[in-house]
Every structure is written in C-alpha cells, then in structure tokens.
CSV table of C-alpha atoms and ligand atoms in Angstrom, one decimal:
chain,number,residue,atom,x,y,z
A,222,UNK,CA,0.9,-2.8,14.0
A,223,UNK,CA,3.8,-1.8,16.0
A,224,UNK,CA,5.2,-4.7,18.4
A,225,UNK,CA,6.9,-3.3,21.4
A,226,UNK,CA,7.5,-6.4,23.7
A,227,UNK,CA,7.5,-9.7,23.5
A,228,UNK,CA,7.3,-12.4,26.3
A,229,UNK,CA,8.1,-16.3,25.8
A,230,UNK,CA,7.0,-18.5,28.5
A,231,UNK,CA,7.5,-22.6,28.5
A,232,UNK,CA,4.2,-24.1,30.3
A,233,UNK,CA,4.1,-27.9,31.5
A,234,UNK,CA,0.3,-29.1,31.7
A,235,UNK,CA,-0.6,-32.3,33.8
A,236,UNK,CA,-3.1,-34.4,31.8
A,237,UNK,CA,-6.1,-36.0,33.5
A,238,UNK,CA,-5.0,-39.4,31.9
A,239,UNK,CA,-2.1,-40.5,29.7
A,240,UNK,CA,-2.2,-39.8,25.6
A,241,UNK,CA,-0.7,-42.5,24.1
A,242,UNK,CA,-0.7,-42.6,20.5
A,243,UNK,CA,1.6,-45.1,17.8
A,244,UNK,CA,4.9,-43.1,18.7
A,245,UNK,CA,5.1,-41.5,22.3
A,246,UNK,CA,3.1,-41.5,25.6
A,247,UNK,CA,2.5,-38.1,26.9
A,248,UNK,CA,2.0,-38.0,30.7
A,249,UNK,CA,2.1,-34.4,30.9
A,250,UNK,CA,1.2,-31.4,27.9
A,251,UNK,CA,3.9,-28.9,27.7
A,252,UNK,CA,4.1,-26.1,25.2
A,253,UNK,CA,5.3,-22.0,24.6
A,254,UNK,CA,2.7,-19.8,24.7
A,255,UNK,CA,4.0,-15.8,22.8
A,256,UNK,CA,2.5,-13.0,23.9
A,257,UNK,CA,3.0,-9.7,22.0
A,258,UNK,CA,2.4,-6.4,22.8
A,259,UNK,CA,1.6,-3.4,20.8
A,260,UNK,CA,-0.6,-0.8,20.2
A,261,UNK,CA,-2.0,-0.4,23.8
A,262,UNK,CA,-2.9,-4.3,23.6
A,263,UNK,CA,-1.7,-7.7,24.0
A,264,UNK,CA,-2.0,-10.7,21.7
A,265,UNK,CA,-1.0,-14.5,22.7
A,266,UNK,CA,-0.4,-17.1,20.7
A,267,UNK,CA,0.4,-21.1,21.6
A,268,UNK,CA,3.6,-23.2,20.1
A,269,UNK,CA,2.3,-26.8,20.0
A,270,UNK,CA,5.4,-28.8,18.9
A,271,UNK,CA,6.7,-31.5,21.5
A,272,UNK,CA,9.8,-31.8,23.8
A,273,UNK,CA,11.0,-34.8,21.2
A,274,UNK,CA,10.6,-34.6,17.5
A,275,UNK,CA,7.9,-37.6,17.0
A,276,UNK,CA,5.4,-35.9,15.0
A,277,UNK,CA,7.4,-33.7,13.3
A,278,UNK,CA,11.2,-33.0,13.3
A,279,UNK,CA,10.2,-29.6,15.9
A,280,UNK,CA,10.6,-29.2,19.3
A,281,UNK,CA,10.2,-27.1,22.1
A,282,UNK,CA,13.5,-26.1,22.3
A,283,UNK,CA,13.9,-25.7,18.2
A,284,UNK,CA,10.9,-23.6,18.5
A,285,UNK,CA,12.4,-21.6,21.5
A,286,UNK,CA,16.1,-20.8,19.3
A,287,UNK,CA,13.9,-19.6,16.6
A,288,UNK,CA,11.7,-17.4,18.3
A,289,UNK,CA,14.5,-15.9,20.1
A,290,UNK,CA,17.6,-15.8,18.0
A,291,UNK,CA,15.0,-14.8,14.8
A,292,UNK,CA,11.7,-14.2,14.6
A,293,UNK,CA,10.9,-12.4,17.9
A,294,UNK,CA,14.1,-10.0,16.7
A,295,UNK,CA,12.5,-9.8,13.2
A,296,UNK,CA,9.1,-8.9,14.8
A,297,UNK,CA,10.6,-6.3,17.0
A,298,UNK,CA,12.5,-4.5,13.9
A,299,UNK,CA,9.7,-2.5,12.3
A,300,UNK,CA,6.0,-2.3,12.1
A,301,UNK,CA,4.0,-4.7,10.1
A,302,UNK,CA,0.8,-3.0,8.3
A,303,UNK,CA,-1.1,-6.2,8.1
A,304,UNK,CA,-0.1,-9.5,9.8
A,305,UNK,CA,-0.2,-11.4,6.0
A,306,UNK,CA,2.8,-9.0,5.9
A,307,UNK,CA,4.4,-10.4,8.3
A,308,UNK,CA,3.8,-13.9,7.1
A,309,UNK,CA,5.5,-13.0,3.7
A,310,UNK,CA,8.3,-11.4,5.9
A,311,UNK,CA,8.8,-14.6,7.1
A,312,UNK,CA,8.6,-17.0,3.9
A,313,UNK,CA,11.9,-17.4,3.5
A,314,UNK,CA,12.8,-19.2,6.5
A,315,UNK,CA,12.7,-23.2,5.6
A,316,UNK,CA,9.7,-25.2,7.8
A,317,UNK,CA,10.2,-24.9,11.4
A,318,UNK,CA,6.0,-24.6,11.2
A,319,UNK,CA,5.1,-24.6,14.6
A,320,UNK,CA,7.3,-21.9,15.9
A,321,UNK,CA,6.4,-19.6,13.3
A,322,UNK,CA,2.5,-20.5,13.5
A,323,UNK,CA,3.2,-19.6,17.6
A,324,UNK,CA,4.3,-15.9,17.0
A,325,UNK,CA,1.6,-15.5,14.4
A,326,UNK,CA,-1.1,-16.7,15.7
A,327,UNK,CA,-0.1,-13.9,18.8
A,328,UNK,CA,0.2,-11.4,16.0
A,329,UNK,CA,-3.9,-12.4,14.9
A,330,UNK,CA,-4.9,-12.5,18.5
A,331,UNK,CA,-3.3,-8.6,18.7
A,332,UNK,CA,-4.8,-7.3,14.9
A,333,UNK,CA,-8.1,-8.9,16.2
A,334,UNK,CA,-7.9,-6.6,19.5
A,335,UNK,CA,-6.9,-3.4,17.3
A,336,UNK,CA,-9.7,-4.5,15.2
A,337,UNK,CA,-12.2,-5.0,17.6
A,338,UNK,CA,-13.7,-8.1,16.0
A,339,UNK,CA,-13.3,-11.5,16.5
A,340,UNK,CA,-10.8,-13.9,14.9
A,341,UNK,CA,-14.2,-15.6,13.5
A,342,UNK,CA,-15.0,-12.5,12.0
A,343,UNK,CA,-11.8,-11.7,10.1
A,344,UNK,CA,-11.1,-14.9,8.7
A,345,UNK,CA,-14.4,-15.0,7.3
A,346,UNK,CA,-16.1,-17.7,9.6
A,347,UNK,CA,-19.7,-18.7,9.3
A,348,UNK,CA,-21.0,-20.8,11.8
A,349,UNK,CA,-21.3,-19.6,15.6
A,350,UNK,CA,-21.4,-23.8,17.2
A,351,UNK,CA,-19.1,-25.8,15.8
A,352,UNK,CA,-19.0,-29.9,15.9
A,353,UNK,CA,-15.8,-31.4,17.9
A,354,UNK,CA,-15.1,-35.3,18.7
A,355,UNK,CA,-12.4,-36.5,20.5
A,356,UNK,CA,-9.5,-38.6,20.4
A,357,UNK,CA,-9.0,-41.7,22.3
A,358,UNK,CA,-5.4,-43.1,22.8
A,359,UNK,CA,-4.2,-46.7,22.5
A,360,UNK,CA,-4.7,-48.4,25.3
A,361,UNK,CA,-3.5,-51.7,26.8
A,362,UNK,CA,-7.0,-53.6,26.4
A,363,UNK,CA,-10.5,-53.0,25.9
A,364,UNK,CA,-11.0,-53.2,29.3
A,365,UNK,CA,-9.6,-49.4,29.4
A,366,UNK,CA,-10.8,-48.3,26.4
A,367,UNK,CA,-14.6,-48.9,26.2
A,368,UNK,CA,-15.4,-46.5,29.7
A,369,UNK,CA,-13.9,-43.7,27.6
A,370,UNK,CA,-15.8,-44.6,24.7
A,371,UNK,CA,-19.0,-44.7,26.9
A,372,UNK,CA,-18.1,-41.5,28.8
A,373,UNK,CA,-17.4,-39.5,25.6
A,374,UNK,CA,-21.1,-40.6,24.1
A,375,UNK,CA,-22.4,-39.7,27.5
A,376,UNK,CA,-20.4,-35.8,27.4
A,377,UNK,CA,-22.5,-35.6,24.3
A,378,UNK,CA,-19.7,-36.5,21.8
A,379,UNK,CA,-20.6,-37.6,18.2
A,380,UNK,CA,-17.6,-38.4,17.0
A,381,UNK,CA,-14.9,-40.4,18.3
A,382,UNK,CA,-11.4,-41.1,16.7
A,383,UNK,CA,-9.5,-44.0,18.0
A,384,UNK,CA,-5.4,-44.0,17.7
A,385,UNK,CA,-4.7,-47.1,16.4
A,386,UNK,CA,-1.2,-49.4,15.2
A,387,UNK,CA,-0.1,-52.6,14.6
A,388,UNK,CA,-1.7,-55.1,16.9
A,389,UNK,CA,-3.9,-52.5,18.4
A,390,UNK,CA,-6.5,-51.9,15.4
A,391,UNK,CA,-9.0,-54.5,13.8
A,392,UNK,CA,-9.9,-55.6,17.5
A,393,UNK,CA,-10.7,-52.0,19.3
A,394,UNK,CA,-12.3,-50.8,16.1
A,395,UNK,CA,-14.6,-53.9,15.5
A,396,UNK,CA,-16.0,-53.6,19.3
A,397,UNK,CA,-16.5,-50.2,19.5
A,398,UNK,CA,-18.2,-50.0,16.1
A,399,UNK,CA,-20.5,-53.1,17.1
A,400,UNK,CA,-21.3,-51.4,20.6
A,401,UNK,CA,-22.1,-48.1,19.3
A,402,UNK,CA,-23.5,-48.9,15.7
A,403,UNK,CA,-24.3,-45.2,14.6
A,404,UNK,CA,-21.3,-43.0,16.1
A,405,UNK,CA,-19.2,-41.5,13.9
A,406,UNK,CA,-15.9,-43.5,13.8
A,407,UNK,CA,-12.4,-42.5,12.7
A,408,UNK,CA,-8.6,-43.6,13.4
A,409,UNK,CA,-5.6,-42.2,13.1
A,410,UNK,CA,-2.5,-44.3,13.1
A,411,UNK,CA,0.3,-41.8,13.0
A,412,UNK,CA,2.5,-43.2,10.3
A,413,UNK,CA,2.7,-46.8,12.3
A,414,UNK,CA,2.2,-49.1,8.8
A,415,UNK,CA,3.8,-49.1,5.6
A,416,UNK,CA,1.9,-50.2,2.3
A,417,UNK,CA,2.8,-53.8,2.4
A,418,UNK,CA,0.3,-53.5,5.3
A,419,UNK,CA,-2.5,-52.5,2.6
A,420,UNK,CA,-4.5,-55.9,2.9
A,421,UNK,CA,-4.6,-55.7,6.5
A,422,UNK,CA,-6.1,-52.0,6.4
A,423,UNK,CA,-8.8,-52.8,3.8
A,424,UNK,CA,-9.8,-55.0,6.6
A,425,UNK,CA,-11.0,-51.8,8.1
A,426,UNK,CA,-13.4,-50.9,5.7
A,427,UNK,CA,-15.7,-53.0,7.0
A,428,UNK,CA,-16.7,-50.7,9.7
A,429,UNK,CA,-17.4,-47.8,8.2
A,430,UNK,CA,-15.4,-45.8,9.1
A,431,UNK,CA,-15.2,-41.9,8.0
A,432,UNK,CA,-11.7,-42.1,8.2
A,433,UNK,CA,-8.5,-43.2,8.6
A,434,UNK,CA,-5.6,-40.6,9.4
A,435,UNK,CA,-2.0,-40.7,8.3
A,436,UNK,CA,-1.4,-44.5,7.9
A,437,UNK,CA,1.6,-44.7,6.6
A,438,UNK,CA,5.0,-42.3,6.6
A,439,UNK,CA,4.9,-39.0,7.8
A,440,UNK,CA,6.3,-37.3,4.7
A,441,UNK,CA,4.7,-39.4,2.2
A,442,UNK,CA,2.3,-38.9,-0.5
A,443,UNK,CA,3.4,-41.4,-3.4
A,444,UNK,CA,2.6,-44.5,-1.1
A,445,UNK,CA,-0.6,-42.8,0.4
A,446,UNK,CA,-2.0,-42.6,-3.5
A,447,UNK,CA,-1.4,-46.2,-4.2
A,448,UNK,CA,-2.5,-47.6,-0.6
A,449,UNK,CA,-6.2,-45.0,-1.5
A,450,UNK,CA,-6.6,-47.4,-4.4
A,451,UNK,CA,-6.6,-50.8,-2.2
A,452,UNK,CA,-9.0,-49.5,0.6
A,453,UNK,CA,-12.5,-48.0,0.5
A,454,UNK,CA,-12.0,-46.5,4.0
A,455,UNK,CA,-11.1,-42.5,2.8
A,456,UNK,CA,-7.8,-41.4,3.9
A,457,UNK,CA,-7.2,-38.4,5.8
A,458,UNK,CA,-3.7,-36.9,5.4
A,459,UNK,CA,-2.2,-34.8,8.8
A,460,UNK,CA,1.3,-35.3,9.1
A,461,UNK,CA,1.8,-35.2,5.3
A,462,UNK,CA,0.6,-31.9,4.4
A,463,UNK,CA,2.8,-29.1,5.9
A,464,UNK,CA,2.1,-26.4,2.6
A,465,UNK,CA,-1.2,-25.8,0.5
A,466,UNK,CA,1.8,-26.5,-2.4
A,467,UNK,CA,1.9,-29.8,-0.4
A,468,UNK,CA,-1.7,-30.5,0.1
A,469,UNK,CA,-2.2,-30.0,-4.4
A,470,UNK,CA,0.4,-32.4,-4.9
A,471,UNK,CA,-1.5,-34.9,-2.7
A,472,UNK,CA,-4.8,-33.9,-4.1
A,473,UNK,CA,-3.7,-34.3,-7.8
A,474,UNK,CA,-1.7,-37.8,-6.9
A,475,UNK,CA,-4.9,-39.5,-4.9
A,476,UNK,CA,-3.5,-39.4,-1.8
A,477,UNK,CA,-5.9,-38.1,0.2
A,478,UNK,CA,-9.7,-37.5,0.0
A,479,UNK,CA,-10.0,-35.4,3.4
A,480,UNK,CA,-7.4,-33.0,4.9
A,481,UNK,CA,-6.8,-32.4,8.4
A,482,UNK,CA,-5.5,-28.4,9.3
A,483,UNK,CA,-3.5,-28.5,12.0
A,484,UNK,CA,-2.6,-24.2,12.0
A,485,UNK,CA,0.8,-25.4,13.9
A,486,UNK,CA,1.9,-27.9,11.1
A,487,UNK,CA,1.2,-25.6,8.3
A,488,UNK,CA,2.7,-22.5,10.2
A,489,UNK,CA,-0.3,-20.3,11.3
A,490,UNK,CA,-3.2,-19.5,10.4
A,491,UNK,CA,-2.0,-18.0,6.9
A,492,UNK,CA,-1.5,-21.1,5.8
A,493,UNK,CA,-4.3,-22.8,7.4
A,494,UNK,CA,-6.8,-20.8,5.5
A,495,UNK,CA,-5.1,-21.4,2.3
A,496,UNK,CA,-5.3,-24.8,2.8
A,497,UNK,CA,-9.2,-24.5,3.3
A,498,UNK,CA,-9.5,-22.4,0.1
A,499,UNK,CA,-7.9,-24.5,-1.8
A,500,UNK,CA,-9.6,-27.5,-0.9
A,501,UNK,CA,-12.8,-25.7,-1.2
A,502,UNK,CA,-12.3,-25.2,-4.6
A,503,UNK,CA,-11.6,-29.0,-5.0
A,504,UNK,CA,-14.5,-29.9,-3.1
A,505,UNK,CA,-12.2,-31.6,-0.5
A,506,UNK,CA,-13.3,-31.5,3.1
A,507,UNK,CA,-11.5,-30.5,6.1
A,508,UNK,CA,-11.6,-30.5,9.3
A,509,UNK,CA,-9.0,-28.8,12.2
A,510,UNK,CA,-6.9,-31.2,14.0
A,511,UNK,CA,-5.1,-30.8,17.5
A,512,UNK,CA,-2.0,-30.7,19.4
A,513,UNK,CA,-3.9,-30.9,22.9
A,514,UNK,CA,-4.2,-27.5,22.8
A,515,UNK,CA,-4.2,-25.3,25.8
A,516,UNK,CA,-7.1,-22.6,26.3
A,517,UNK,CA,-5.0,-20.7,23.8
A,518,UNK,CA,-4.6,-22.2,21.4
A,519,UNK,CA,-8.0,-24.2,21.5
A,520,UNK,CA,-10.1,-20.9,21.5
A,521,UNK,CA,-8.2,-20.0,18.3
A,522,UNK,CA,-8.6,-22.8,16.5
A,523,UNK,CA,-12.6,-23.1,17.3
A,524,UNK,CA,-12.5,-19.6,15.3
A,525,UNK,CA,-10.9,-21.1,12.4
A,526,UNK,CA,-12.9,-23.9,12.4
A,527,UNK,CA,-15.9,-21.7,12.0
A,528,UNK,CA,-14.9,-21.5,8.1
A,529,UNK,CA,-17.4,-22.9,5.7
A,530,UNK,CA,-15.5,-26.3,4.2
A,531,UNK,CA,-14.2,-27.0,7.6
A,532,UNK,CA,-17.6,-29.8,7.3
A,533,UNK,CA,-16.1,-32.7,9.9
A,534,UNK,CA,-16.1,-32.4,13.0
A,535,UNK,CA,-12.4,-31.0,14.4
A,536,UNK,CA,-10.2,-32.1,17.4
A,537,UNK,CA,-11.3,-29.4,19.7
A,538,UNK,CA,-13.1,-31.1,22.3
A,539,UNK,CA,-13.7,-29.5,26.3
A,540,UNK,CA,-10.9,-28.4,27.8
A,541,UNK,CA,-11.7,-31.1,30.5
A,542,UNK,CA,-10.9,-33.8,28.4
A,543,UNK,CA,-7.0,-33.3,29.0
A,544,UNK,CA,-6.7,-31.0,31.6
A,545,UNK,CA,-8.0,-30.9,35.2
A,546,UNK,CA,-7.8,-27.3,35.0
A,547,UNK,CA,-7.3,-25.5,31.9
A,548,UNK,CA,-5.5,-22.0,31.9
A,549,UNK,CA,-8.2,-19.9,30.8
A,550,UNK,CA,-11.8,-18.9,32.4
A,551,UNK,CA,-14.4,-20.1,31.3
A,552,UNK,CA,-12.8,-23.5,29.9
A,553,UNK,CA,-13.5,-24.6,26.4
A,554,UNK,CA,-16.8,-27.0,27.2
A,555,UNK,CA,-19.4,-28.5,25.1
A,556,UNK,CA,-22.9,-26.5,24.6
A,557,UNK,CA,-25.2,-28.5,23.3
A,558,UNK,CA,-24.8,-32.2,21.7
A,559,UNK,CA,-21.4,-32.8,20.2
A,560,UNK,CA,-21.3,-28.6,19.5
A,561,UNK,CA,-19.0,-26.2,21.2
A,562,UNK,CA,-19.4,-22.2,20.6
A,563,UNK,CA,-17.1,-20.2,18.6
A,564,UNK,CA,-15.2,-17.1,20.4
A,565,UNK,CA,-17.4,-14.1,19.7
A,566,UNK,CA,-15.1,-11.3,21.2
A,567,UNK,CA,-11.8,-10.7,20.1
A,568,UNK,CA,-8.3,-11.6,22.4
A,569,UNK,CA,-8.0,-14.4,24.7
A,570,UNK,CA,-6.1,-12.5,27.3
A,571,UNK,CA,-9.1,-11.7,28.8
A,572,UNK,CA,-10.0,-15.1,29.2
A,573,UNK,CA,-6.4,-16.4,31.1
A,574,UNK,CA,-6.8,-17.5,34.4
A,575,UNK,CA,-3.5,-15.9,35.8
A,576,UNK,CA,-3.6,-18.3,38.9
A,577,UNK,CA,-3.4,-21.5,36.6
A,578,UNK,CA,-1.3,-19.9,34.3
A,579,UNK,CA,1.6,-18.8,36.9
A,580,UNK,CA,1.2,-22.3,38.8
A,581,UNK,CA,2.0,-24.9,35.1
A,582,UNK,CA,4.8,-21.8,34.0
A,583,UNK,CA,8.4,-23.7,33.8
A,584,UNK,CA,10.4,-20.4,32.2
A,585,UNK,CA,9.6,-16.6,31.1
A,586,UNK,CA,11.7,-14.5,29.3
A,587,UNK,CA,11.0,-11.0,27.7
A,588,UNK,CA,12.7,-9.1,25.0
B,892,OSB,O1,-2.1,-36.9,15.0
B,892,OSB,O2,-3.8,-35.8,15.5
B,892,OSB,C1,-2.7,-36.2,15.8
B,892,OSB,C2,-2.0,-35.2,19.4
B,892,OSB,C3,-0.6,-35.1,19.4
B,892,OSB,C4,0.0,-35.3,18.2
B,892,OSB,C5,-0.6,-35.7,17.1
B,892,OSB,C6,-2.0,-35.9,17.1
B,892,OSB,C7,-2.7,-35.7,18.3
B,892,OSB,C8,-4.1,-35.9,18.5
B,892,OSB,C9,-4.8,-35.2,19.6
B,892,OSB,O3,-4.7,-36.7,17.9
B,892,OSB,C10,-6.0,-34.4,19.1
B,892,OSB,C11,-6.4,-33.4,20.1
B,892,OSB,O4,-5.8,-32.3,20.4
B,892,OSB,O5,-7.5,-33.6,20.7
B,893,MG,MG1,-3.3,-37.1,13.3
C-alpha cells in the first residue's frame, strides 16, 4: 500500500442535547477525521480525543502536531505491505493513542477498499446485527433524566448506561431501576470516586447492575483490584486500559471483570483486537465503547464490534442520538430491537454526505 496524499480536517459537530459526564460538559462534538489516499482509493479514519485533556492527557491539537510533524510524514515515506506493518512502524512512539488509532484506522478503511471486503470481514467478525445501548449524561434532576430513559426504551434500546458521580448516583440509579425493572442497567463514573468511597458503591449492588465503569482513577489498577473485592457490582475498566500489556496486569491483579475497547484509547484497531483475543482466551467479556463517534468512526467500530467475545452490548447507538445530522448517508440507526447492522461493503467514503461534511469543517490541510 502506497500512500500518496494525506488530508487532515478539524470537524465541530452540534449535539442535539448536552453530554455531561463526571468531568466536562460537551455542548458541541468536535474531532479530526484523516483521509488517505493510495492505490486509486481513499481511506478515512476519525481522531476522537477532546479539545481539553479530561479523559485522557490527548487533545485535538496534540493529535493534530503528531499527525503532522510525525506520523502523516512517516506514512508518506515508503510503502507499507500490510497495515500491521505500519502499526509496528509506529511502536515506538510513547502513547499519544488516539492520534495514532486516527491515521490507522484510515489506513484499514484504504486496505479494506484494495481488498474489496469489508472491515467485518478482515478482522474476522461474526455476527451481521450487533446489540448497542446508549449512554445517558448526568443531569440536573430526574425530572430530565427519566424522558430520556423512556425515549431510549421507546427507540428500541435494551441497554442503558447512566453517567454517574458523587451526589448524582444511588438516587438516578434506584428510580430508573425500579421504573424499568428488567432493562439492562450500567454506569460509568469516569474516575469521580476514590476507594474510601467503597461502602458507598457497594450500595449499588443492590440494583443489579451489569456494570459499573471506571470508578475510581483514570490510570489505576491496584485500587480497582481491592475496591472488586468490596462490591458485587462487576467492574468494567475504560480509562485504565490503554495496552493489551495493560489490560493482563489488570486481569491477573482483579481489577476488572469486563473490559471496555475503545479502538481510540488503545491506538487503533491493532490493538483493539489484541485486547479482544486476549480476553477471549481469559474468558473476559468485552464490549466497544465510544467517543460520540461521527459516521466515521461509528461505522468502523460497528465492524469491530462484530468479533465473537465482543458479548455486551457496545456504545454505538443511532447516529440521531447526538447528532441532528450525522455526516454520512444513510446514518447509523437501529434495525430491529436494541440491534444495529454491521457495514457489509468496504470504505465509508462512499457513505459521506459531502454537504454535511463541508458545512461542521473548521480547518483542512493536505500534505
Ligand atoms: O467514558 O465512555 C466514556 C464519551 C466521551 C468520553 C468518555 C466516555 C463517553 C461515553 C459516550 O460514555 C459513549 C458514546 O459514544 O455513546
Ligand atoms: Mg467510560
């Protein structure tokens, strides 16, 4: 695979509602989308990391100094026979996940096109439909939160995952487990506690929930093993796990007894199936997280989540569920109850809606 172009662009997306979770609001969704082109194709891949370094220590413009001064160079310098290639071109470099897991994922979205089969395909997905829930910010009362819950079921959602932190938790849980008795229930608290808040958590596992993501700090896994032995709730590690070197470390310690794969935390989609083999073989489910995903990004990630111990259902829901109008055509929407298809062709270019996609662009530059 010989790259001959690259183009960066820096999209802003308005959301349908604020996304507040324990440590930002997000009113609008911006991100980099790379798009590569070689071999009589083009490939595009998304950059998920925020404008401030709150999930991880990434941002957009840390992504955008990479790619340029870097990787997009290091791309253009020879041809790559296999894009795993690339990815061990590219070991070296410390972290910096999400702006290597941008190019990458562009680099797929090309080799699937030279290919001519789907992403699905090559990664060695089996399932067409996959389940997706969605994910509910905090909210300043119930009041706000329970229509959301109630329009989600009504979409056809089965699984709903509520952010949650201190002094917004016991309460939003406890009414929405009690009004909707059978849905599958999860939280995610973005690193808000700390383990001296481990009585206060356990009080959770009274509502059976299948989860609770990422309680305490972001780069902990010591804390995470001792808190898994005060609660019966199973913890879920996202922010935690950036390597599949990472994720055995966590396994072997307790920490965790679910994995979330978020391809732009780990670096790509390399990584991301390591991850899933490896917790395979430890009979550890997983499940693919979000970033509030674009079309882009969301269509590749429904591919990866195709993969056989990806068993939970993944933060992937309908493109309508953040944005009035996505940038691709047909949006990401949900087929049948709780289910949304996987992508059966290879290449999302065909898919953008150019219209959209010019109209939430900020910045392009080429190289
Ligand atoms: O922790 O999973 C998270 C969004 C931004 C940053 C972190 C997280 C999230 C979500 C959104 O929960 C999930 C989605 O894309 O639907
Ligand atoms: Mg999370």
């Amino acid at each position: 695979m010989q790259i001959d172009r690259v183009e960066l662009r820096w999209l802003s997306m308005p959301l349908r509602t604020p996304f507040e979770t324990s440590f930002a609001r997000e009113t609008d969704k911006d991100c980099l989308l790379v798009r590569v082109f070689g071999e009589g194709f083009e490939g595009w891949g998304e950059v998920v990391a925020m404008k401030e370094p709150l999930y991880n220590e990434e941002t957009l413009k840390t992504c955008w100094h990479l790619l340029e001064d870097l990787l997009i160079p290091l791309v253009l310098s020879r041809p790559w026979s296999s894009v795993e290639e690339w990815c061990a071109a590219t070991r070296h470099v410390r972290r910096n996940y999400m702006a290597r897991a941008g190019l990458e994922a562009a680099l797929w979205d090309l080799h699937s096109l030279c290919q001519g089969r789907s992403l699905s395909s090559l990664w060695g997905g089996v399932r067409s439909r996959v389940e997706v829930g969605i994910s509910l910010g905090i909210e300043a009362s119930l009041d706000e939160l329970l229509p959301q819950v109630e329009a989600g079921v009504a979409e056809g959602y089965r699984r709903i995952k509520l952010k949650i932190k201190p002094g917004w938790d016991l309460e939003p849980v406890a009414e929405v487990r009690r009004r909707w008795p059978s849905l599958l229930l999860q939280v995610d608290a973005n690193s808000a506690y700390r383990l001296g808040d481990a009585s206060h958590l356990a009080r959770l596992d009274d509502f059976g929930l299948l989860l609770v993501e990422q309680p305490l700090e972001h780069d902990d896994i010591v804390d995470h093993a001792t808190l898994a032995r005060m609660v019966r709730t199973p913890i879920c590690l996202d922010e935690s796990i950036d390597t599949v070197d990472q994720c055995r470390r966590a396994l072997q310690l307790g920490s965790a007894a679910i994995i979330n794969i978020k391809p732009g935390r780990v670096g790509g989609y390399c990584a991301s199936r390591d991850i899933h083999s490896f917790c395979l073989e430890q009979r550890v489910p997983c499940w693919v997280g979000g970033m509030l995903e674009t079309g882009v990004g969301r269509l590749q990630n429904l591919a990866l989540a195709s993969l056989p111990n990806f068993t939970l259902p993944g933060d992937i829901s309908a493109s309508r569920r953040y944005f009035a109008r996505d940038i691709i055509d047909p949006e990401v929407v949900l087929e049948s109850v709780g289910c949304v298809r996987v992508p059966e062709v290879p290449g999302v270019a065909q898919f953008l809606d150019w219209g959209q996609l010019e109209r939430v662009t900020l910045r392009v530059e080429r190289w």
